[in-house]
């Protein structure tokens, strides 16, 4: 007869420990695999009041109201009477013209380099059904007035809509040839048939070019077998697709530019190229230096270690008097980062200083990954999880880092 005081042998104790440990690991894995932000079906700002968000964190109306795109209006530099009468400074028109000529030369050099890469990469015969290589530029996101007009005009239901699978392939290829690369990728997400057609009739050289254009800070470390899968993985790893359209804007130089802003940003570019800190980088995307892409590496010892996180930086016209807007493009689990990618850090909110630069902002964001501030959170649920169950939070953050922020090291698997 067994007694309650009987001591089990070591084998039973080891098995019990292993079973408890395996159950804990499986519980953490299930939690991290099945985690999702609350209220994913509607906009988390208006809760669906202005319409559907189509799987995005913010609907189009709220995005146009809260996160307007930087306009390319003419910026006139205000000069004082002494500066106007001195005549020592060169006219800004000459510098603008020289910069424009230099940029055109650089574009011609880049086109020649791309042409050389095409000759090396595309030795196979050209498919006559292949979608054209050159594509139009993406259109800017809609403004708030356009969304307000849509809200005031009722939609008429179309009862004669047909299934998209019934379109002939020749018609779809003709339509796809007029799409830019982001719209073409969005079309590939509609259904498996469209994705298969786009993969079959587009070249790897094209997707390699657009991957480098949309993600200039992306570094090819491992061998990439399919550039379309890499382009899709980078796009799918972002919080907000509307921010991707804003980041693709190429603002031309028009009229007079803000010399103070341009001089400050050019000095920051020089500092980033020569003496930037390890693990951070940033590069401008347009001529007026208004749209930037930044990147930070996950700090060692943190659950974000090994990941490379891309950020979208918008420089206002009043910079450096006003702070820039910083958003995460790469999905990340952090109490001080919203599901839209907004960063809750005081130096870009109410403690902005003229001594701060883009590199210092990126360093502050990187240090925030190792030391979250949970008293005021962008995502309160994540802050509560960080305070109550640290191991579960770190497992979730590590899982998202492997899934969304390590495409340079681990290429995405082919789409089945």
Coordinates of C-alpha atoms in Angstrom, one line a residue:
X1 CA 0.0 0.0 0.0
X2 CA 1.4 3.4 -1.0
X3 CA 1.9 6.1 1.5
X4 CA 1.9 9.9 1.1
X5 CA 5.4 10.1 2.7
X6 CA 7.0 7.9 0.1
X7 CA 9.7 9.7 -1.8
X8 CA 9.6 9.1 -5.6
X9 CA 12.8 8.0 -7.3
X10 CA 15.0 10.3 -9.4
X11 CA 13.6 9.0 -12.7
X12 CA 10.0 10.0 -11.8
X13 CA 11.2 13.4 -10.6
X14 CA 13.1 14.0 -13.8
X15 CA 10.2 13.0 -16.0
X16 CA 7.9 15.3 -14.0
X17 CA 10.3 18.2 -14.5
X18 CA 10.7 17.5 -18.2
X19 CA 6.9 17.4 -18.6
X20 CA 6.4 20.7 -16.8
X21 CA 9.2 22.3 -18.7
X22 CA 7.8 21.1 -22.1
X23 CA 4.3 22.3 -21.1
X24 CA 5.7 25.7 -20.3
X25 CA 7.6 26.0 -23.5
X26 CA 4.6 24.9 -25.5
X27 CA 2.4 27.4 -23.7
X28 CA 4.8 30.2 -24.5
X29 CA 5.1 29.1 -28.1
X30 CA 1.3 28.9 -28.5
X31 CA 0.9 32.4 -27.0
X32 CA 3.6 34.0 -29.2
X33 CA 2.2 32.3 -32.4
X34 CA -1.4 33.2 -31.7
X35 CA -0.8 36.7 -30.4
X36 CA -2.6 39.6 -32.1
X37 CA -3.5 43.1 -31.2
X38 CA -7.1 43.7 -30.1
X39 CA -9.6 45.2 -32.5
X40 CA -7.9 44.2 -35.7
X41 CA -11.0 44.2 -37.8
X42 CA -11.6 48.0 -37.5
X43 CA -9.5 51.1 -37.2
X44 CA -8.1 51.4 -33.7
X45 CA -8.6 55.2 -33.8
X46 CA -12.2 55.6 -34.9
X47 CA -13.3 52.0 -34.3
X48 CA -14.7 51.8 -37.8
X49 CA -16.7 55.0 -37.7
X50 CA -15.1 56.3 -41.0
X51 CA -15.2 53.0 -42.8
X52 CA -13.2 49.7 -43.0
X53 CA -9.4 49.7 -42.6
X54 CA -8.8 46.6 -44.8
X55 CA -6.5 44.9 -42.3
X56 CA -4.5 48.0 -41.6
X57 CA -4.1 49.6 -38.1
X58 CA -5.6 52.9 -39.2
X59 CA -8.3 53.6 -41.8
X60 CA -7.6 56.0 -44.7
X61 CA -9.5 58.9 -43.2
X62 CA -7.8 58.7 -39.8
X63 CA -4.4 58.3 -41.5
X64 CA -4.9 61.4 -43.7
X65 CA -6.0 63.4 -40.6
X66 CA -3.4 62.2 -38.1
X67 CA -0.5 61.4 -40.4
X68 CA -0.6 63.8 -43.4
X69 CA 2.0 63.4 -46.1
X70 CA 4.7 66.0 -46.5
X71 CA 3.7 68.3 -49.3
X72 CA 6.1 69.5 -52.0
X73 CA 5.0 73.2 -51.8
X74 CA 7.5 75.9 -52.7
X75 CA 9.4 76.9 -49.6
X76 CA 10.6 80.5 -49.6
X77 CA 13.6 81.4 -47.4
X78 CA 13.0 84.6 -45.5
X79 CA 16.2 86.8 -45.6
X80 CA 16.9 89.8 -43.5
X81 CA 17.7 93.2 -44.9
X82 CA 21.4 92.9 -44.1
X83 CA 21.6 89.5 -45.8
X84 CA 19.8 90.9 -48.9
X85 CA 22.1 93.9 -49.2
X86 CA 25.4 92.2 -48.5
X87 CA 25.7 90.3 -51.8
X88 CA 28.2 87.9 -50.3
X89 CA 26.0 84.8 -50.4
X90 CA 25.5 83.0 -53.7
X91 CA 21.9 83.0 -55.0
X92 CA 20.0 79.9 -54.0
X93 CA 18.9 79.4 -57.6
X94 CA 22.5 78.6 -58.7
X95 CA 23.0 76.0 -55.9
X96 CA 19.6 74.5 -56.7
X97 CA 20.5 74.3 -60.4
X98 CA 23.9 72.7 -59.7
X99 CA 22.3 70.2 -57.3
X100 CA 19.7 69.3 -59.9
X101 CA 22.4 68.8 -62.6
X102 CA 24.4 66.7 -60.2
X103 CA 21.3 64.6 -59.3
X104 CA 20.6 64.1 -63.0
X105 CA 24.1 62.9 -63.6
X106 CA 23.8 60.5 -60.6
X107 CA 20.6 59.2 -62.0
X108 CA 22.2 58.6 -65.4
X109 CA 25.1 56.7 -63.7
X110 CA 22.6 54.6 -61.7
X111 CA 20.7 53.8 -64.9
X112 CA 23.9 52.7 -66.6
X113 CA 24.8 50.5 -63.6
X114 CA 21.4 49.0 -63.5
X115 CA 21.7 48.4 -67.3
X116 CA 25.0 46.6 -66.7
X117 CA 23.4 44.5 -64.0
X118 CA 20.6 43.6 -66.3
X119 CA 23.0 42.4 -68.9
X120 CA 24.8 40.2 -66.4
X121 CA 21.7 38.9 -64.7
X122 CA 19.3 38.4 -67.7
X123 CA 21.2 36.2 -70.0
X124 CA 18.1 34.2 -70.8
X125 CA 15.7 34.9 -73.6
X126 CA 13.2 37.7 -73.1
X127 CA 9.6 36.4 -72.6
X128 CA 7.3 38.4 -74.9
X129 CA 4.5 38.0 -72.3
X130 CA 6.7 39.4 -69.5
X131 CA 5.5 42.6 -67.7
X132 CA 7.4 45.7 -68.7
X133 CA 10.4 46.6 -66.6
X134 CA 9.9 50.4 -66.3
X135 CA 6.9 51.3 -64.3
X136 CA 5.2 54.5 -63.2
X137 CA 5.9 56.1 -59.8
X138 CA 3.4 55.3 -57.0
X139 CA 0.7 57.9 -56.5
X140 CA 0.7 59.9 -53.2
X141 CA -1.8 58.8 -50.6
X142 CA -5.2 60.5 -50.7
X143 CA -5.7 63.6 -48.7
X144 CA -8.3 64.3 -46.1
X145 CA -10.6 66.2 -48.4
X146 CA -10.9 63.3 -50.7
X147 CA -11.9 61.0 -47.9
X148 CA -14.5 63.5 -46.7
X149 CA -16.0 63.6 -50.2
X150 CA -16.3 59.8 -50.2
X151 CA -18.0 59.9 -46.8
X152 CA -20.6 62.4 -48.1
X153 CA -21.3 60.5 -51.3
X154 CA -23.2 57.3 -50.9
X155 CA -21.9 54.2 -52.7
X156 CA -24.1 52.5 -55.3
X157 CA -24.0 48.8 -55.1
X158 CA -22.9 47.0 -58.3
X159 CA -25.0 43.9 -58.7
X160 CA -23.3 42.8 -61.9
X161 CA -19.9 42.2 -60.4
X162 CA -18.2 39.1 -61.7
X163 CA -15.5 36.9 -60.2
X164 CA -12.0 38.1 -60.7
X165 CA -10.9 34.6 -61.8
X166 CA -12.9 35.0 -65.0
X167 CA -10.6 37.7 -66.4
X168 CA -8.3 36.4 -69.2
X169 CA -4.6 36.4 -68.5
X170 CA -3.9 38.7 -71.5
X171 CA -6.2 41.3 -70.0
X172 CA -4.7 41.0 -66.6
X173 CA -1.2 41.4 -68.0
X174 CA -2.2 44.5 -69.8
X175 CA -3.7 46.0 -66.6
X176 CA -0.7 45.0 -64.5
X177 CA 1.7 46.7 -66.9
X178 CA 0.2 50.1 -65.9
X179 CA 0.8 49.5 -62.2
X180 CA 3.7 50.7 -60.1
X181 CA 5.6 48.1 -58.1
X182 CA 3.7 48.7 -54.8
X183 CA 0.4 48.4 -56.5
X184 CA 1.5 45.4 -58.4
X185 CA 2.5 43.7 -55.2
X186 CA -0.9 44.6 -53.7
X187 CA -2.5 43.0 -56.7
X188 CA -0.5 39.8 -56.0
X189 CA -2.2 39.7 -52.5
X190 CA -5.7 39.6 -54.0
X191 CA -5.8 35.9 -54.9
X192 CA -3.5 33.0 -55.6
X193 CA -4.2 33.2 -59.3
X194 CA -3.0 36.8 -59.6
X195 CA 0.0 36.0 -57.5
X196 CA 0.9 33.1 -59.8
X197 CA 0.5 35.3 -62.9
X198 CA 2.6 38.1 -61.5
X199 CA 5.3 35.7 -60.4
X200 CA 5.4 33.9 -63.8
X201 CA 5.4 37.1 -66.0
X202 CA 7.8 39.3 -64.0
X203 CA 11.6 39.1 -63.9
X204 CA 13.8 38.6 -60.9
X205 CA 15.9 41.6 -62.0
X206 CA 12.9 43.9 -61.7
X207 CA 12.0 42.8 -58.1
X208 CA 15.7 43.0 -57.2
X209 CA 15.8 46.6 -58.4
X210 CA 12.6 47.6 -56.6
X211 CA 13.7 45.9 -53.4
X212 CA 16.8 48.0 -53.4
X213 CA 14.9 51.1 -54.3
X214 CA 12.2 50.8 -51.6
X215 CA 14.7 49.5 -49.0
X216 CA 18.0 51.2 -49.6
X217 CA 19.4 50.1 -46.2
X218 CA 18.7 46.4 -46.9
X219 CA 21.9 44.4 -47.2
X220 CA 22.1 41.1 -49.0
X221 CA 23.9 38.8 -46.5
X222 CA 22.5 35.4 -47.5
X223 CA 21.8 34.2 -51.0
X224 CA 18.3 35.1 -52.2
X225 CA 16.7 32.7 -54.6
X226 CA 13.5 34.6 -55.3
X227 CA 13.5 38.5 -55.1
X228 CA 9.8 38.6 -55.4
X229 CA 9.4 36.6 -52.2
X230 CA 12.0 39.0 -50.5
X231 CA 10.1 42.1 -51.7
X232 CA 6.8 40.6 -50.4
X233 CA 8.3 39.6 -47.1
X234 CA 9.7 43.2 -46.5
X235 CA 6.4 44.7 -47.4
X236 CA 4.4 42.3 -45.3
X237 CA 6.6 42.9 -42.3
X238 CA 5.5 46.5 -42.1
X239 CA 2.8 47.9 -39.8
X240 CA 1.1 50.3 -42.3
X241 CA 0.9 50.2 -46.1
X242 CA -0.1 53.8 -46.3
X243 CA 3.2 54.8 -44.7
X244 CA 4.9 52.7 -47.5
X245 CA 3.3 54.9 -50.1
X246 CA 4.3 58.1 -48.2
X247 CA 7.9 56.8 -48.0
X248 CA 8.0 56.2 -51.7
X249 CA 7.3 59.9 -52.5
X250 CA 10.1 61.6 -54.4
X251 CA 9.7 65.3 -53.7
X252 CA 11.3 67.4 -56.4
X253 CA 13.3 70.6 -55.8
X254 CA 11.1 73.6 -56.6
X255 CA 11.9 77.3 -56.2
X256 CA 13.8 78.4 -53.2
X257 CA 14.7 75.9 -50.4
X258 CA 15.2 76.4 -46.7
X259 CA 19.0 76.9 -46.6
X260 CA 19.2 76.4 -42.8
X261 CA 17.4 73.1 -43.0
X262 CA 19.3 71.8 -46.0
X263 CA 22.7 72.8 -44.5
X264 CA 21.8 71.1 -41.2
X265 CA 20.7 67.9 -42.9
X266 CA 23.7 67.7 -45.2
X267 CA 26.0 67.9 -42.2
X268 CA 24.0 65.1 -40.5
X269 CA 24.4 63.0 -43.7
X270 CA 28.2 63.5 -43.5
X271 CA 28.2 62.5 -39.8
X272 CA 26.2 59.4 -40.6
X273 CA 28.6 58.3 -43.3
X274 CA 31.7 59.0 -41.4
X275 CA 31.2 58.7 -37.6
X276 CA 27.8 57.1 -37.0
X277 CA 27.4 54.8 -34.1
X278 CA 27.4 51.0 -34.6
X279 CA 24.0 49.6 -35.3
X280 CA 22.2 52.7 -36.7
X281 CA 22.0 54.1 -40.2
X282 CA 19.8 56.5 -42.1
X283 CA 19.5 57.8 -45.7
X284 CA 17.4 60.4 -47.4
X285 CA 14.9 59.3 -50.0
X286 CA 14.0 62.6 -51.8
X287 CA 15.7 65.7 -53.1
X288 CA 14.3 68.0 -50.4
X289 CA 15.5 65.6 -47.7
X290 CA 12.0 65.4 -46.2
X291 CA 11.6 61.6 -46.4
X292 CA 14.2 59.4 -44.7
X293 CA 14.6 55.7 -44.1
X294 CA 16.5 54.6 -40.9
X295 CA 17.5 51.3 -39.5
X296 CA 18.6 50.1 -36.1
X297 CA 20.0 46.7 -35.0
X298 CA 18.5 45.0 -32.0
X299 CA 20.7 45.5 -28.9
X300 CA 22.7 42.5 -27.7
X301 CA 21.2 40.7 -24.8
X302 CA 17.6 41.9 -25.6
X303 CA 14.9 39.8 -27.2
X304 CA 15.4 42.0 -30.3
X305 CA 19.0 40.8 -30.8
X306 CA 19.8 39.8 -34.4
X307 CA 17.0 41.8 -35.9
X308 CA 17.2 44.8 -38.2
X309 CA 14.3 47.2 -37.8
X310 CA 13.5 49.8 -40.5
X311 CA 12.1 53.2 -39.6
X312 CA 10.4 56.0 -41.5
X313 CA 11.5 59.5 -40.6
X314 CA 9.6 62.6 -41.8
X315 CA 11.5 65.9 -41.6
X316 CA 9.2 69.0 -41.2
X317 CA 9.9 72.2 -43.1
X318 CA 10.6 73.9 -39.7
X319 CA 13.5 71.5 -38.9
X320 CA 15.6 71.8 -36.7
X321 CA 13.2 74.1 -34.8
X322 CA 10.6 71.3 -34.8
X323 CA 11.3 67.6 -34.2
X324 CA 11.0 65.0 -37.0
X325 CA 8.3 62.3 -37.0
X326 CA 9.7 58.8 -36.4
X327 CA 7.7 55.6 -37.1
X328 CA 8.7 51.9 -37.1
X329 CA 8.1 50.3 -40.4
X330 CA 9.1 46.8 -39.2
X331 CA 6.6 45.1 -36.9
X332 CA 7.9 45.0 -33.4
X333 CA 6.4 44.2 -30.0
X334 CA 7.2 46.9 -27.5
X335 CA 5.1 48.9 -25.0
X336 CA 6.3 52.2 -26.3
X337 CA 5.6 51.4 -30.0
X338 CA 2.0 51.5 -31.2
X339 CA 0.5 49.1 -33.7
X340 CA 0.9 51.8 -36.3
X341 CA 4.6 52.1 -35.6
X342 CA 4.6 55.4 -33.7
X343 CA 7.3 55.8 -31.1
X344 CA 6.5 57.2 -27.7
X345 CA 9.8 58.9 -26.7
X346 CA 10.0 62.2 -25.0
X347 CA 12.8 63.8 -27.1
X348 CA 10.6 63.8 -30.2
X349 CA 7.5 64.8 -28.3
X350 CA 8.0 67.6 -25.7
X351 CA 11.7 67.5 -24.9
X352 CA 13.1 68.4 -28.3
X353 CA 16.4 70.2 -28.4
X354 CA 18.3 71.8 -31.3
X355 CA 21.3 69.7 -30.3
X356 CA 19.5 66.5 -31.2
X357 CA 20.2 64.9 -34.6
X358 CA 18.8 62.0 -36.5
X359 CA 21.6 59.8 -35.4
X360 CA 20.9 60.7 -31.7
X361 CA 17.2 60.0 -32.2
X362 CA 18.0 56.6 -33.6
X363 CA 20.4 55.9 -30.7
X364 CA 17.6 56.8 -28.2
X365 CA 15.1 54.5 -30.0
X366 CA 17.7 51.7 -29.9
X367 CA 18.3 52.2 -26.1
X368 CA 14.5 52.2 -25.6
X369 CA 14.4 48.6 -26.8
X370 CA 16.4 47.5 -23.8
X371 CA 14.7 49.7 -21.2
X372 CA 10.9 50.2 -21.9
X373 CA 9.0 52.8 -20.0
X374 CA 5.8 51.1 -18.9
X375 CA 4.3 53.9 -16.8
X376 CA 3.0 55.6 -20.0
X377 CA 2.6 53.1 -22.9
X378 CA 1.5 53.3 -26.5
X379 CA 0.1 49.8 -26.0
X380 CA -1.0 49.3 -22.4
X381 CA -1.6 45.6 -22.9
X382 CA 2.0 45.0 -23.8
X383 CA 3.1 47.2 -20.9
X384 CA 1.1 45.1 -18.5
X385 CA 2.5 41.9 -19.9
X386 CA 6.0 43.3 -19.6
X387 CA 5.5 44.1 -15.9
X388 CA 3.6 40.9 -14.9
X389 CA 5.1 38.1 -17.1
X390 CA 8.6 39.1 -18.4
X391 CA 9.4 35.7 -19.9
X392 CA 6.2 35.6 -21.9
X393 CA 6.8 39.1 -23.2
X394 CA 10.4 38.4 -24.2
X395 CA 9.3 35.2 -25.9
X396 CA 6.7 37.1 -27.9
X397 CA 9.2 39.9 -28.8
X398 CA 11.8 37.3 -29.9
X399 CA 9.3 35.5 -32.0
X400 CA 8.3 38.7 -33.9
X401 CA 12.0 39.6 -34.3
X402 CA 12.6 36.2 -36.0
X403 CA 9.5 36.5 -38.1
X404 CA 9.7 40.2 -39.3
X405 CA 13.2 41.6 -38.7
X406 CA 15.7 39.0 -39.8
X407 CA 15.1 38.8 -43.6
X408 CA 18.7 39.7 -44.3
X409 CA 20.0 36.7 -42.5
X410 CA 17.1 34.3 -43.1
X411 CA 15.5 34.7 -46.5
X412 CA 11.8 34.1 -46.6
X413 CA 10.5 30.7 -47.6
X414 CA 8.8 30.4 -51.0
X415 CA 5.1 31.0 -51.1
X416 CA 3.2 27.8 -51.5

